[in-house]
Amino acid sequence: MKQEQEKPKKFGMVIDLDKCTGCGACMVACMAENNVPFKENETNKLDSITWMRVYKLTNNKPFPMTEVCYLPRPCQHCEGLHTGHSPCVSVCPATATDYDMETGIVSQIYTRCFGCRYCMGACPYHARYFNWWDPVWPEGMEKMLSPNVSPRMRGVVEKCSFCFHRYQAAKDKAFYKETRAIAEDDYQTACTQACPAGAITFGDLDNKDHAVYKKKQDPNAFRLLERLGTNTKVYYLSRKEWVRKAGDNYLPGEGLQKPRRIHE
Amino acid sequence: MKIDRRCFLSLGIGAAAGITLSPLPWKITDDLSIWTQNWPWTPVPPDGKTINKKSACQLCPGGCGIAVRRIDKRVVKIEGLKGHPVNDGGLCTLGLSAAQLLYSPFRIQAPVKKVNGKWRKISWDDALATITTKMTELREEGKAHTVAGIIGGERGTVSMLWQRLFKAYGSPNLMRNTSMEDAYSLVLQKTQGNRVLPGFDFENADFVLSFGSGLIDGWGSPVRMFRALGDMKNRQAKFVQVEPRLSNTAAKADQWLPIIPGTEALLALGLIHVILSESLYQVRFVEQHCEGFDNFKKMVLETYPPEQVAKATGIKVETIKELGREFARAKNPLAVCGRGQGLTPGSFQETAAVHVLNALTGNLGEKGGVLAMPAGPEYEEWPEVEPDDVAAEALQQKRLDGAGGDEFPDAGDLPTRLAQVINTGKGDGIQLLFISGANPVYTLPDTKAVQKALAAIPFKVSFATHMDESAEMADLILPNHCFLERYEDVPVAAGLTSPIVNLAVPVVKPMYNTKHVGDSIIAIAQALGDEIADAFSWENYKTCLKETLGDEKWEKLTEEGYWVDEEFKPVPWKEGFKSAATKFIFPDPARLNHPPVSASGDAKQFPLTLIACDSMRLAGGAVGSPPFLIKITPDSVLLKEDLVVEINPATAADLGLKEGAQAVLATPKGSGRVRVHLDHGIRPGLVAMARGLGHGAHDKYLAGKGLNTNAFIGPVDDPDSGYDAAWGISASLAKA
């Protein structure tokens, strides 16, 4: 039998901000899927662990010209200008976070992390959260913890993994069925599936058959802080220019820049 | 040996070098890092077999199908059911967190009775016997009508069982919670001749005009609405939102018209004026299928010219004219009303005006229009109840809430009037109150009055699953199974365009000593004996449900989780209406020609207007928000324990308030401390307050946080129907 090396994948997301309603279903689906804990008081959003977080953007115009747009922010899984040169991976002294060449997913290994939080400082997207306290579930509610994702302990950093355990399950399934290749439907993140508005699309950005491949080429597509060269794998779509401009730090009077397309 | 400086230093350096080169520091660091992460109390979720179960969500009337993932016997995740006609895999925040309700420590674990203010566990036999003894006594004293009930919904077998029990026992005082569906239903009855429910064909509409409906803030069937609006974006259908505040729905609209709150009915009538005066209506509809058009036209043309409407609504004359033209000229226009999630029915004037707007464009029963829907799929009929003499006599008594009486002959249920009736001492006092699937102490407007009224009722029985505010006030609790533990049919209306029924099945065995409320009703009826027992011949609730659905539906439901009436076809207006004249009857002009329901309160003392706003991030109804929802509540709504109200920066400047400042919010109904959040997306002069906070009961994640909108906003009886038409209240906000 001919042995073939499988082509590396580049999993990513395209989020249509014109469709996103800010309902928060992605946030809850993520927390339920990934055993994300909750505290009695979660109103200090700086220490509120939300792998997926929906931000509210506004055009800052006075009534009644005000406009609002919601922006869901998972980990952007930066590739960097050279493959694997993500801001967080570069600074981790413990190799607790790594760039997976096979999938393009930035991993987080909780047991290796010793909590120095360099990665949190390096991440331009505030996608990483530190466990300042032990997770505590009310009596009886540990029953709903999923065995597919390990609960984290105090003193480690955690973040969105693009539901990597679902990728592993899809791979197992493909192996069992002897199909080898993973179908687009077989691996979808929890937030993508939960989004009632169908705003999130997930797939292999390099695979022409996947929906994300075409969507990321939309003229209204942009990425967050693109000019930093983080080369992220989460694309956003919006017809509104002020929203696209909010995706990066523009100087007053500076025009919207055409994004660099590194993935093509 | 003398230790000099040189010797001391070399010894020190030598020791440091020695320790560094030894394995000691590395060993200590390694042990330390292992020790710091070795917390035995961090749970390790046990692995097991993955089982997927289909069921139905019952946390709102939306009717979503759910897929429950279990690991052995544990529910770990709830997702939307793929292929379900309502939600096709999507699910809202509340449905996604439902496992937290199942495993909540605030579940009521056994029947309990209040003794000297403390809960004491009792047996099921004792609990049921307490109720039947009381009911038998009241019947013998000729006070059967003093037994009342407040229940969650009108449809489904559990609700049918309640109605049957009240009829057989002999009390007219069973009340269910009302919503915008009630106002719509009444308008459909008055105009089209049958009391049906509205269906809205968003999927085929190309111009949607919403009068304050939070189409993506939980109105109708929330997930269906998300999908429909996403689809409208793909089809480039236009969507206009009329609302005083830039809600999520308004933010997603193509055009936002920030109207002065409470004047929506006037805008609808102004748009009708444009359509009538410019002859943009569907001529054939008006000429061949209508009655009372001329009178109606005369009234609108005289009273609601755009210039006047513009003054009242704060929307420019040009905008009104353009909107009217654009709406009438669209191929499939659709106008809807029901503020926010539609939890308050709203006035007859407003609903009727919006309905006429639809009718004039000829969209009734058409693609992309308003459909007349049956109240759910047909069930196998139950034998008619034959009330005995005592019951028959008691049923002649007038309803306490005034529904169907002289003042409000058109209303079906008026639970919002109950507190007022009891507190003013009208009618015979209620001796026994059942509360099932509802949490009136939290959800009914004017909390203080409701609490006072309930306190006056000597015996209250709750069938709650969780220790909510109403259960806390009860004297006896007969806990129902959580919805993930019980069988129940879920007929869906919620504005859908085909009749659907879902089946909820027990995805896990009941965790505690609870009983299905259906079984409790059957047990009570059978214990009451004679004719009442005869009306309840089922062995238990499950057999009742199975028989009611019929074999064919039961089989399909247990297999797929839902059943759709494929044969249902909406009746287009061309085929006539159900009214006696088979025509569309224009509402009596007198019922529309008056100022809209206003906010109550003295304008000098309360110069601002308070409005409640709904969001998908907080559950505003009978079900309290689980911890996940509180976690995703923005800090512009809840800050620590403080409720944050939203005001325009201009209003804030007038009041001398800065972002995050503490203030005292007061209305004629109540007052409380809040913080303020400045936002340009709200009309100056308004204060917006999120619904769903201020719970007194439930767990520590929810209780004591924020304030309840219902404690600030009182009910306003619509002069036409009696339904609650409150859309806000006058208020004041002052620096604390």
PDB file of N, CA, C and O in Angstrom, chain A residues 60-79:
ATOM      1  N   ASN A  60     -19.734  55.093  18.102  1.00  0.00           N
ATOM      2  CA  ASN A  60     -19.514  56.281  18.930  1.00  0.00           C
ATOM      3  C   ASN A  60     -20.195  57.537  18.434  1.00  0.00           C
ATOM      4  O   ASN A  60     -19.799  58.636  18.789  1.00  0.00           O
ATOM      5  N   LYS A  61     -21.196  57.387  17.584  1.00  0.00           N
ATOM      6  CA  LYS A  61     -21.914  58.576  17.115  1.00  0.00           C
ATOM      7  C   LYS A  61     -23.076  58.847  18.049  1.00  0.00           C
ATOM      8  O   LYS A  61     -23.651  57.922  18.626  1.00  0.00           O
ATOM      9  N   PRO A  62     -23.439  60.127  18.208  1.00  0.00           N
ATOM     10  CA  PRO A  62     -24.534  60.436  19.134  1.00  0.00           C
ATOM     11  C   PRO A  62     -25.882  59.966  18.589  1.00  0.00           C
ATOM     12  O   PRO A  62     -26.043  59.719  17.403  1.00  0.00           O
ATOM     13  N   PHE A  63     -26.849  59.872  19.496  1.00  0.00           N
ATOM     14  CA  PHE A  63     -28.228  59.523  19.155  1.00  0.00           C
ATOM     15  C   PHE A  63     -28.737  60.442  18.057  1.00  0.00           C
ATOM     16  O   PHE A  63     -28.497  61.652  18.144  1.00  0.00           O
ATOM     17  N   PRO A  64     -29.422  60.032  17.041  1.00  0.00           N
ATOM     18  CA  PRO A  64     -29.827  58.651  16.767  1.00  0.00           C
ATOM     19  C   PRO A  64     -28.964  57.986  15.689  1.00  0.00           C
ATOM     20  O   PRO A  64     -29.426  57.060  15.050  1.00  0.00           O
ATOM     21  N   MET A  65     -27.737  58.470  15.487  1.00  0.00           N
ATOM     22  CA  MET A  65     -26.885  57.874  14.452  1.00  0.00           C
ATOM     23  C   MET A  65     -26.077  56.702  14.987  1.00  0.00           C
ATOM     24  O   MET A  65     -25.251  56.138  14.284  1.00  0.00           O
ATOM     25  N   THR A  66     -26.314  56.368  16.238  1.00  0.00           N
ATOM     26  CA  THR A  66     -25.542  55.308  16.882  1.00  0.00           C
ATOM     27  C   THR A  66     -25.741  53.970  16.169  1.00  0.00           C
ATOM     28  O   THR A  66     -26.848  53.639  15.767  1.00  0.00           O
ATOM     29  N   GLU A  67     -24.667  53.234  16.037  1.00  0.00           N
ATOM     30  CA  GLU A  67     -24.769  51.875  15.515  1.00  0.00           C
ATOM     31  C   GLU A  67     -23.985  50.956  16.435  1.00  0.00           C
ATOM     32  O   GLU A  67     -23.020  51.373  17.075  1.00  0.00           O
ATOM     33  N   VAL A  68     -24.419  49.710  16.483  1.00  0.00           N
ATOM     34  CA  VAL A  68     -23.780  48.733  17.350  1.00  0.00           C
ATOM     35  C   VAL A  68     -23.483  47.477  16.562  1.00  0.00           C
ATOM     36  O   VAL A  68     -24.234  47.112  15.658  1.00  0.00           O
ATOM     37  N   CYS A  69     -22.357  46.857  16.856  1.00  0.00           N
ATOM     38  CA  CYS A  69     -22.041  45.586  16.202  1.00  0.00           C
ATOM     39  C   CYS A  69     -21.422  44.663  17.248  1.00  0.00           C
ATOM     40  O   CYS A  69     -20.678  45.128  18.118  1.00  0.00           O
ATOM     41  N   TYR A  70     -21.746  43.399  17.201  1.00  0.00           N
ATOM     42  CA  TYR A  70     -21.164  42.443  18.140  1.00  0.00           C
ATOM     43  C   TYR A  70     -20.047  41.666  17.474  1.00  0.00           C
ATOM     44  O   TYR A  70     -20.124  41.355  16.286  1.00  0.00           O
ATOM     45  N   LEU A  71     -19.013  41.395  18.254  1.00  0.00           N
ATOM     46  CA  LEU A  71     -17.854  40.696  17.693  1.00  0.00           C
ATOM     47  C   LEU A  71     -17.432  39.544  18.615  1.00  0.00           C
ATOM     48  O   LEU A  71     -16.937  39.779  19.708  1.00  0.00           O
ATOM     49  N   PRO A  72     -17.693  38.308  18.196  1.00  0.00           N
ATOM     50  CA  PRO A  72     -17.276  37.164  19.001  1.00  0.00           C
ATOM     51  C   PRO A  72     -15.776  36.947  18.849  1.00  0.00           C
ATOM     52  O   PRO A  72     -15.254  36.997  17.731  1.00  0.00           O
ATOM     53  N   ARG A  73     -15.100  36.737  19.958  1.00  0.00           N
ATOM     54  CA  ARG A  73     -13.648  36.585  19.901  1.00  0.00           C
ATOM     55  C   ARG A  73     -13.184  35.280  20.546  1.00  0.00           C
ATOM     56  O   ARG A  73     -13.051  35.203  21.754  1.00  0.00           O
ATOM     57  N   PRO A  74     -12.955  34.263  19.742  1.00  0.00           N
ATOM     58  CA  PRO A  74     -12.301  33.069  20.271  1.00  0.00           C
ATOM     59  C   PRO A  74     -10.783  33.307  20.229  1.00  0.00           C
ATOM     60  O   PRO A  74     -10.351  34.390  19.836  1.00  0.00           O
ATOM     61  N   CYS A  75      -9.962  32.347  20.600  1.00  0.00           N
ATOM     62  CA  CYS A  75      -8.525  32.453  20.366  1.00  0.00           C
ATOM     63  C   CYS A  75      -8.341  32.544  18.860  1.00  0.00           C
ATOM     64  O   CYS A  75      -8.999  31.848  18.099  1.00  0.00           O
ATOM     65  N   GLN A  76      -7.466  33.436  18.423  1.00  0.00           N
ATOM     66  CA  GLN A  76      -7.326  33.676  16.986  1.00  0.00           C
ATOM     67  C   GLN A  76      -6.383  32.670  16.308  1.00  0.00           C
ATOM     68  O   GLN A  76      -6.201  32.680  15.111  1.00  0.00           O
ATOM     69  N   HIS A  77      -5.754  31.832  17.121  1.00  0.00           N
ATOM     70  CA  HIS A  77      -4.838  30.795  16.602  1.00  0.00           C
ATOM     71  C   HIS A  77      -3.860  31.367  15.572  1.00  0.00           C
ATOM     72  O   HIS A  77      -3.790  30.916  14.426  1.00  0.00           O
ATOM     73  N   CYS A  78      -3.089  32.358  16.030  1.00  0.00           N
ATOM     74  CA  CYS A  78      -2.144  33.067  15.167  1.00  0.00           C
ATOM     75  C   CYS A  78      -1.110  32.109  14.592  1.00  0.00           C
ATOM     76  O   CYS A  78      -0.595  31.236  15.285  1.00  0.00           O
ATOM     77  N   GLU A  79      -0.816  32.360  13.330  1.00  0.00           N
ATOM     78  CA  GLU A  79       0.218  31.557  12.696  1.00  0.00           C
ATOM     79  C   GLU A  79       1.535  32.339  12.703  1.00  0.00           C
ATOM     80  O   GLU A  79       2.616  31.761  12.649  1.00  0.00           O
TER      81      GLU A  79
END
